[in-house]
GROMACS .gro file of C-alpha atoms in nm:
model
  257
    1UNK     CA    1   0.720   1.859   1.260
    2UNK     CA    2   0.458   1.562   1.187
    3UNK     CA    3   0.110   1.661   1.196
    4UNK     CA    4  -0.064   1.437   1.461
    5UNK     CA    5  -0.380   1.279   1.497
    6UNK     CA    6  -0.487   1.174   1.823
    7UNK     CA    7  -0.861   1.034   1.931
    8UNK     CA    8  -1.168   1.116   1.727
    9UNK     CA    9  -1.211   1.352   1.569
   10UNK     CA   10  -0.923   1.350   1.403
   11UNK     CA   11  -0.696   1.642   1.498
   12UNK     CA   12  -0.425   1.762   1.288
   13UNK     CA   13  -0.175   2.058   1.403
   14UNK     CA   14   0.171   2.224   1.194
   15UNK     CA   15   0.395   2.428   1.322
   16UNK     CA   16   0.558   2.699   1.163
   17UNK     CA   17   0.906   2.849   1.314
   18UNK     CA   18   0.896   3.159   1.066
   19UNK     CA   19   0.501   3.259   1.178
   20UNK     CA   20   0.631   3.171   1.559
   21UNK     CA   21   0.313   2.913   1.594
   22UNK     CA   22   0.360   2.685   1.826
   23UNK     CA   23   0.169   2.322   1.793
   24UNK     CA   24  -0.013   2.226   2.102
   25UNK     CA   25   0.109   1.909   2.328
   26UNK     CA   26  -0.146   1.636   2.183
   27UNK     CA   27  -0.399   1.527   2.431
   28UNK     CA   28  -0.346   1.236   2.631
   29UNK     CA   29  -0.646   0.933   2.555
   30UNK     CA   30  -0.841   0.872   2.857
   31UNK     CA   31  -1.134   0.610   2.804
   32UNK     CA   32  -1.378   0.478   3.051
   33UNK     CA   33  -1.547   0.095   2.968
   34UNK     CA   34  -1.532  -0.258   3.004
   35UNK     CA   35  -1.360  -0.287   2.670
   36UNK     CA   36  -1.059  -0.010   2.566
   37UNK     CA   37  -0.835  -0.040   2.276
   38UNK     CA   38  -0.585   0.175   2.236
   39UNK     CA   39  -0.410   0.213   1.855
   40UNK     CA   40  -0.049   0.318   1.890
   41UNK     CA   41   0.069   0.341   1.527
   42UNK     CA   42   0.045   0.645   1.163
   43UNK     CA   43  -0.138   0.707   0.920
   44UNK     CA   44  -0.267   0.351   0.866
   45UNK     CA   45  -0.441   0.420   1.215
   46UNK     CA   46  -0.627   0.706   1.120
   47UNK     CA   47  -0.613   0.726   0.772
   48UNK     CA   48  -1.019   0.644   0.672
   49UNK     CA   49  -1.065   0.667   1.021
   50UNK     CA   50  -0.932   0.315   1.128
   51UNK     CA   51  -0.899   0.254   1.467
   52UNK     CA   52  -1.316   0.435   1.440
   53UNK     CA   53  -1.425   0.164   1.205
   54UNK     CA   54  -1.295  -0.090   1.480
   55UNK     CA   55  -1.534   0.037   1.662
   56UNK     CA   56  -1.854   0.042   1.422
   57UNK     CA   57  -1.750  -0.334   1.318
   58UNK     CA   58  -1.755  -0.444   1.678
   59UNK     CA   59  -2.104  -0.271   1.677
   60UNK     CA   60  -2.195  -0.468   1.404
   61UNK     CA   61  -2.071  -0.820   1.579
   62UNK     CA   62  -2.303  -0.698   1.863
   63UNK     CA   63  -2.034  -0.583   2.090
   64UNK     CA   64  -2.123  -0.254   2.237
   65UNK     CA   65  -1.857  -0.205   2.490
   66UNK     CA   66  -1.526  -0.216   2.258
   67UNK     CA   67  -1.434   0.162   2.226
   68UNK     CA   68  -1.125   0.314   2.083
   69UNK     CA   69  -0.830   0.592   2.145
   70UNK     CA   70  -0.549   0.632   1.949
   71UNK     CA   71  -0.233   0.798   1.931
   72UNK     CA   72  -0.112   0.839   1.568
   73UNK     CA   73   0.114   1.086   1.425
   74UNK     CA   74   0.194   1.038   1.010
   75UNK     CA   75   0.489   0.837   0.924
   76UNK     CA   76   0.597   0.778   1.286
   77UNK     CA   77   0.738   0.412   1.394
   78UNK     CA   78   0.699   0.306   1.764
   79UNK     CA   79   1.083   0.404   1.790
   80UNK     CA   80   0.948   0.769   1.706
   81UNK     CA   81   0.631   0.712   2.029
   82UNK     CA   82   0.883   0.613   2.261
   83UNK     CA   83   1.019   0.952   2.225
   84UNK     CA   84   0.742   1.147   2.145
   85UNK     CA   85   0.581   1.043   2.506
   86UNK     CA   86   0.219   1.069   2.449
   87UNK     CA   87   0.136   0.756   2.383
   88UNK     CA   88   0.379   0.625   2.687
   89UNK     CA   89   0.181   0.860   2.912
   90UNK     CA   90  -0.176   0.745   2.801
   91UNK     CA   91  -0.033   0.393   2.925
   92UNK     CA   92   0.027   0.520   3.280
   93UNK     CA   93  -0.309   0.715   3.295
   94UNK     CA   94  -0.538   0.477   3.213
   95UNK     CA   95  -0.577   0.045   3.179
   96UNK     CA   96  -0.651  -0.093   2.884
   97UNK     CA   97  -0.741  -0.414   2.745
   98UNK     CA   98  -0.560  -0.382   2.435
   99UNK     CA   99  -0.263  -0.208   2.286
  100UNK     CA  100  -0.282  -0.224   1.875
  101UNK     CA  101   0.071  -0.109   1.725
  102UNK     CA  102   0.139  -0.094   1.394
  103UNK     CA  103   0.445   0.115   1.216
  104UNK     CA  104   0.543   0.073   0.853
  105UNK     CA  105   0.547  -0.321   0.645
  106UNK     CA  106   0.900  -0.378   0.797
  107UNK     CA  107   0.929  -0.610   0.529
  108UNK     CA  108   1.360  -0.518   0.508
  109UNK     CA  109   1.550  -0.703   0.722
  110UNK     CA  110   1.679  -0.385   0.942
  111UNK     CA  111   1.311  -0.288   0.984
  112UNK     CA  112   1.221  -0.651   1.138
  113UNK     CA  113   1.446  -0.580   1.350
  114UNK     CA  114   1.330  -0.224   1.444
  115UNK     CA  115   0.960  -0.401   1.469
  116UNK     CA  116   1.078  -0.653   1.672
  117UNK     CA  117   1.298  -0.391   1.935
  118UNK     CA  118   1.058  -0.172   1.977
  119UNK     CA  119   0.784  -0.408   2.010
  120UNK     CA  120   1.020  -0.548   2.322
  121UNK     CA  121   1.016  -0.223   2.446
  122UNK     CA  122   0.635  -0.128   2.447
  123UNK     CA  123   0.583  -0.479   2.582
  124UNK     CA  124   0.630  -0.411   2.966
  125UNK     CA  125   0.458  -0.066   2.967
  126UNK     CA  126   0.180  -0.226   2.802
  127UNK     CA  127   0.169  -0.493   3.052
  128UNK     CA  128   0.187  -0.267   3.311
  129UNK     CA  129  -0.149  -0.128   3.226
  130UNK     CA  130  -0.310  -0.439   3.224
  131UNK     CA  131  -0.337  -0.441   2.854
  132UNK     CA  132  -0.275  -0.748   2.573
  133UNK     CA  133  -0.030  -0.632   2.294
  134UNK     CA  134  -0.155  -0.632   1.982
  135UNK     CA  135   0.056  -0.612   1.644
  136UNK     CA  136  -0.176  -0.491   1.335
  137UNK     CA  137   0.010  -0.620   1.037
  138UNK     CA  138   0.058  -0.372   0.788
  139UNK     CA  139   0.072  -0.454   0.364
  140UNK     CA  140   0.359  -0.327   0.168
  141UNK     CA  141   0.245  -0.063  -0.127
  142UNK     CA  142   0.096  -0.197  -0.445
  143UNK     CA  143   0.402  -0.164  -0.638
  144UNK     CA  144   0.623  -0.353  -0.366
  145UNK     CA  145   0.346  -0.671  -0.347
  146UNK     CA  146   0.663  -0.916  -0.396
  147UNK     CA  147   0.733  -0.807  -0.025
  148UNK     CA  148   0.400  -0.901   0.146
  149UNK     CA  149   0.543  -1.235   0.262
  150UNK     CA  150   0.829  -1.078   0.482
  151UNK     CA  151   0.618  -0.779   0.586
  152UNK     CA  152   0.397  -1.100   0.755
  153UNK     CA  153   0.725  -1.230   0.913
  154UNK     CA  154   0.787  -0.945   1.102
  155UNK     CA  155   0.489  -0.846   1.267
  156UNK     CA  156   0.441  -1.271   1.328
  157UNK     CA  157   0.760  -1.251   1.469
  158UNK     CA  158   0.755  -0.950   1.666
  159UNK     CA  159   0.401  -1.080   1.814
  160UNK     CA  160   0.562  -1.403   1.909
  161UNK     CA  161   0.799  -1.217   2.061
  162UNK     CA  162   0.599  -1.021   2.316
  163UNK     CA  163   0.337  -1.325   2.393
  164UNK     CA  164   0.105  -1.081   2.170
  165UNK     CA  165  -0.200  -1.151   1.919
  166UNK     CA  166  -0.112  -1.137   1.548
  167UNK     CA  167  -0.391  -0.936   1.368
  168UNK     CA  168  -0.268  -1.014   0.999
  169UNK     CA  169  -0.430  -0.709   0.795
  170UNK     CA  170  -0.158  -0.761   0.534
  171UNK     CA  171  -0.238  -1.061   0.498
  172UNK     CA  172  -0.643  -1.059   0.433
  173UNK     CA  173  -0.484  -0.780   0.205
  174UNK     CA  174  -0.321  -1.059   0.002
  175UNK     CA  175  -0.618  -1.335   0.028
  176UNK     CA  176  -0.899  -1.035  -0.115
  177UNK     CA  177  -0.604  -0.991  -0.447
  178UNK     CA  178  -0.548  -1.311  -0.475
  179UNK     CA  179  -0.902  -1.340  -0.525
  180UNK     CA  180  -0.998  -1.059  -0.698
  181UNK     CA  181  -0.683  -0.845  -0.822
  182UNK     CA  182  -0.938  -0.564  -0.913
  183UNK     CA  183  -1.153  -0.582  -0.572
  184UNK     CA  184  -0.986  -0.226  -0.458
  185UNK     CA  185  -0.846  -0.224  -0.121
  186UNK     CA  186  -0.563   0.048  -0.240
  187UNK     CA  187  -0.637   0.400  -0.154
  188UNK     CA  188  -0.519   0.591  -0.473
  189UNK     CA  189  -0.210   0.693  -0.333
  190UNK     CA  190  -0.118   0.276  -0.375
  191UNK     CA  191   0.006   0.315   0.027
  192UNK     CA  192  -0.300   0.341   0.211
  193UNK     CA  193  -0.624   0.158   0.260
  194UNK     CA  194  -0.910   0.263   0.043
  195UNK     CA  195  -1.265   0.201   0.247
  196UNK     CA  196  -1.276  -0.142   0.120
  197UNK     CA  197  -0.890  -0.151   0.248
  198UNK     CA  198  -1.004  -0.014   0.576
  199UNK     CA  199  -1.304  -0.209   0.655
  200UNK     CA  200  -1.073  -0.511   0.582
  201UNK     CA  201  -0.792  -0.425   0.810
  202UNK     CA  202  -1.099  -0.351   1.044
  203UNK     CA  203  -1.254  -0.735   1.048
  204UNK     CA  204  -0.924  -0.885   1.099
  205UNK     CA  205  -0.840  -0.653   1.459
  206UNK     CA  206  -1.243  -0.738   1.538
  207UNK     CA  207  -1.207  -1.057   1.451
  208UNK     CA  208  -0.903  -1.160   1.676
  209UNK     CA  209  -0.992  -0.940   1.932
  210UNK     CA  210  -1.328  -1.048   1.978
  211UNK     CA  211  -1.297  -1.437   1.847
  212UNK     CA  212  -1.558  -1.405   1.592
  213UNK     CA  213  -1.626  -1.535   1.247
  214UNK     CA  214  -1.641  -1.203   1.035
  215UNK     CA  215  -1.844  -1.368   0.761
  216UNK     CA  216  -2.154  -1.374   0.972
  217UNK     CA  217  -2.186  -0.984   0.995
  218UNK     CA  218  -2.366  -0.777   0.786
  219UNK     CA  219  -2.312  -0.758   0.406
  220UNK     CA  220  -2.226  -0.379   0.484
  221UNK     CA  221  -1.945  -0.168   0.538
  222UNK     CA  222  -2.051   0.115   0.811
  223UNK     CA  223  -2.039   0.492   0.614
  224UNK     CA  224  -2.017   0.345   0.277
  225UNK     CA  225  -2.250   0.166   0.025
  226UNK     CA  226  -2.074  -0.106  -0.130
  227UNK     CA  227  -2.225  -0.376  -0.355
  228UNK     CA  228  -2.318  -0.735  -0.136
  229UNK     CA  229  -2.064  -0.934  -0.279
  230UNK     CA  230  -1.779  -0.687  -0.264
  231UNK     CA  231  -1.822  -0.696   0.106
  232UNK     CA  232  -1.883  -1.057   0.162
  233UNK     CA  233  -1.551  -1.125  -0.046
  234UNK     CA  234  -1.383  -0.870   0.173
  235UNK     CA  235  -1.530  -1.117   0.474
  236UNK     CA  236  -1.374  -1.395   0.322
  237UNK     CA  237  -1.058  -1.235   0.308
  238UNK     CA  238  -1.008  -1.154   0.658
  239UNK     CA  239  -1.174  -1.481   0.733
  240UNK     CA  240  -0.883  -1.682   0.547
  241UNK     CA  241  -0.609  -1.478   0.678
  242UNK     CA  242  -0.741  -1.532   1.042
  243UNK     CA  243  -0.750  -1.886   0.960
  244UNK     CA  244  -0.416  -1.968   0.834
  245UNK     CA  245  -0.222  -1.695   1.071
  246UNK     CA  246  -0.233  -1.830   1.412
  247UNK     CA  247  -0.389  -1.543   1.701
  248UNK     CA  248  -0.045  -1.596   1.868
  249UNK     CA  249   0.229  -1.684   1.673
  250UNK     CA  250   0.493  -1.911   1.883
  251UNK     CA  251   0.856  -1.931   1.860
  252UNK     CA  252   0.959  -1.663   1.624
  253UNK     CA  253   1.037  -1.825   1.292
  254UNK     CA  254   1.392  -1.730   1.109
  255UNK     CA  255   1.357  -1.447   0.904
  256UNK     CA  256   1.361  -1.521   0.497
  257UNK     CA  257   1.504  -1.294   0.279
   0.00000   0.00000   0.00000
């Protein structure tokens, strides 16, 4: 069974069929506010606390009212939430303004198409609570960067396909390497988002969600003590992927492989 990790702090249960131990039902998200976000994704939504960051960057853009819930269980795809339920349930319990959903790069061909199902299927229980789909674009692994193009196709796509915003993470990923090959955004696993990584991935959701120009927020990245430039080059990253990925994509281009 897949550990889970659901709201903050992060919570994470086994189970063990030889030691009879049974792992509780995870608890359903219930926020109150003027501003909810809900992450629906893995490890990349909880992994250096993600979907938490979200909500220290908004802080720092001088939005106090964005808060965040997630539902995140490691290596799960929004195939594996469908049937899982909790996620589906937090839907019905509670509005939200937005839904951020996120499974692996689906850079392969069979996994755009996965991304792009599934994403159809969220889409009306989404709607349904009064919430604006969001996809969070996630980066292939370090040793796999010949794939970030395609791994920006399919969430593009699957956000075009759902009348969603496009929050290209993967992207500002390739604009801070393409910059600065050695500026760190790897956790060391070559998978997962270091802090620099995170706090990236956390501008560009802030960013489109909130319309604002990242590079005018402090040089700072909240928990961590990073040099100045390193974070305003991390700025400039999500900046330039904002810029050249459009907040929602139009007719879904053909996929290149």
């Amino acid at each position: 069974m897949r550990p889970y990790h659901v709201l903050l702090p992060l919570v994470a249960v086994g189970f063990s069929a030889c030691l009879g131990l049974v792992a509780p039902k995870p608890e359903v998200p219930r926020l109150t506010g003027n501003l909810r976000v809900l992450f629906v994704g893995n490890s990349h939504s909880y992994e250096q606390d993600l979907s938490g960051l979200v909500q220290l960057v908004a802080r720092q853009a001088g939005n106090t009212e964005l808060l965040t819930a997630r539902v995140a269980f490691a290596n799960y795809a929004l195939e594996d939430h469908a049937y899982e339920g909790t996620a589906q349930k937090a839907l019905e319990g509670s509005q939200w303004e937005y839904v951020v959903m996120q499974q692996g790069p689906s850079s392969l061909a069979s996994s755009h198409s996965h991304l792009s199902y599934w994403s159809q299927w969220w889409h009306p229980r989404i709607t349904a609570a009064q919430a604006m789909p969001v996809l969070y674009q996630i980066w292939p692994s370090a040793g796999r960067r010949g794939d970030a193009a395609n791994a920006l196709l399919s969430y593009s796509n699957a956000a075009a396909l759902v009348g969603g915003l496009l929050a290209p993470a993967g992207d500002a990923f390739t604009a801070a390497l393409e910059a600065d090959g050695d500026i760190g955004v790897y956790a060391w696993d070559g998978m997962h988002a270091s802090r620099r990584g995170a706090y990236l991935a956390a501008l560009v959701i802030v960013g489109r969600i909130l319309d604002v120009d990242v590079r005018t927020l402090p040089p700072v990245i909240p928990g961590s003590s990073e040099p100045e430039a390193i974070v305003r080059a991390l700025q400039q990253a999500a900046a330039t992927a904002l810029a050249r990925n459009p907040a929602r994509p139009g007719v879904p281009l053909e996929t290149r492989r």
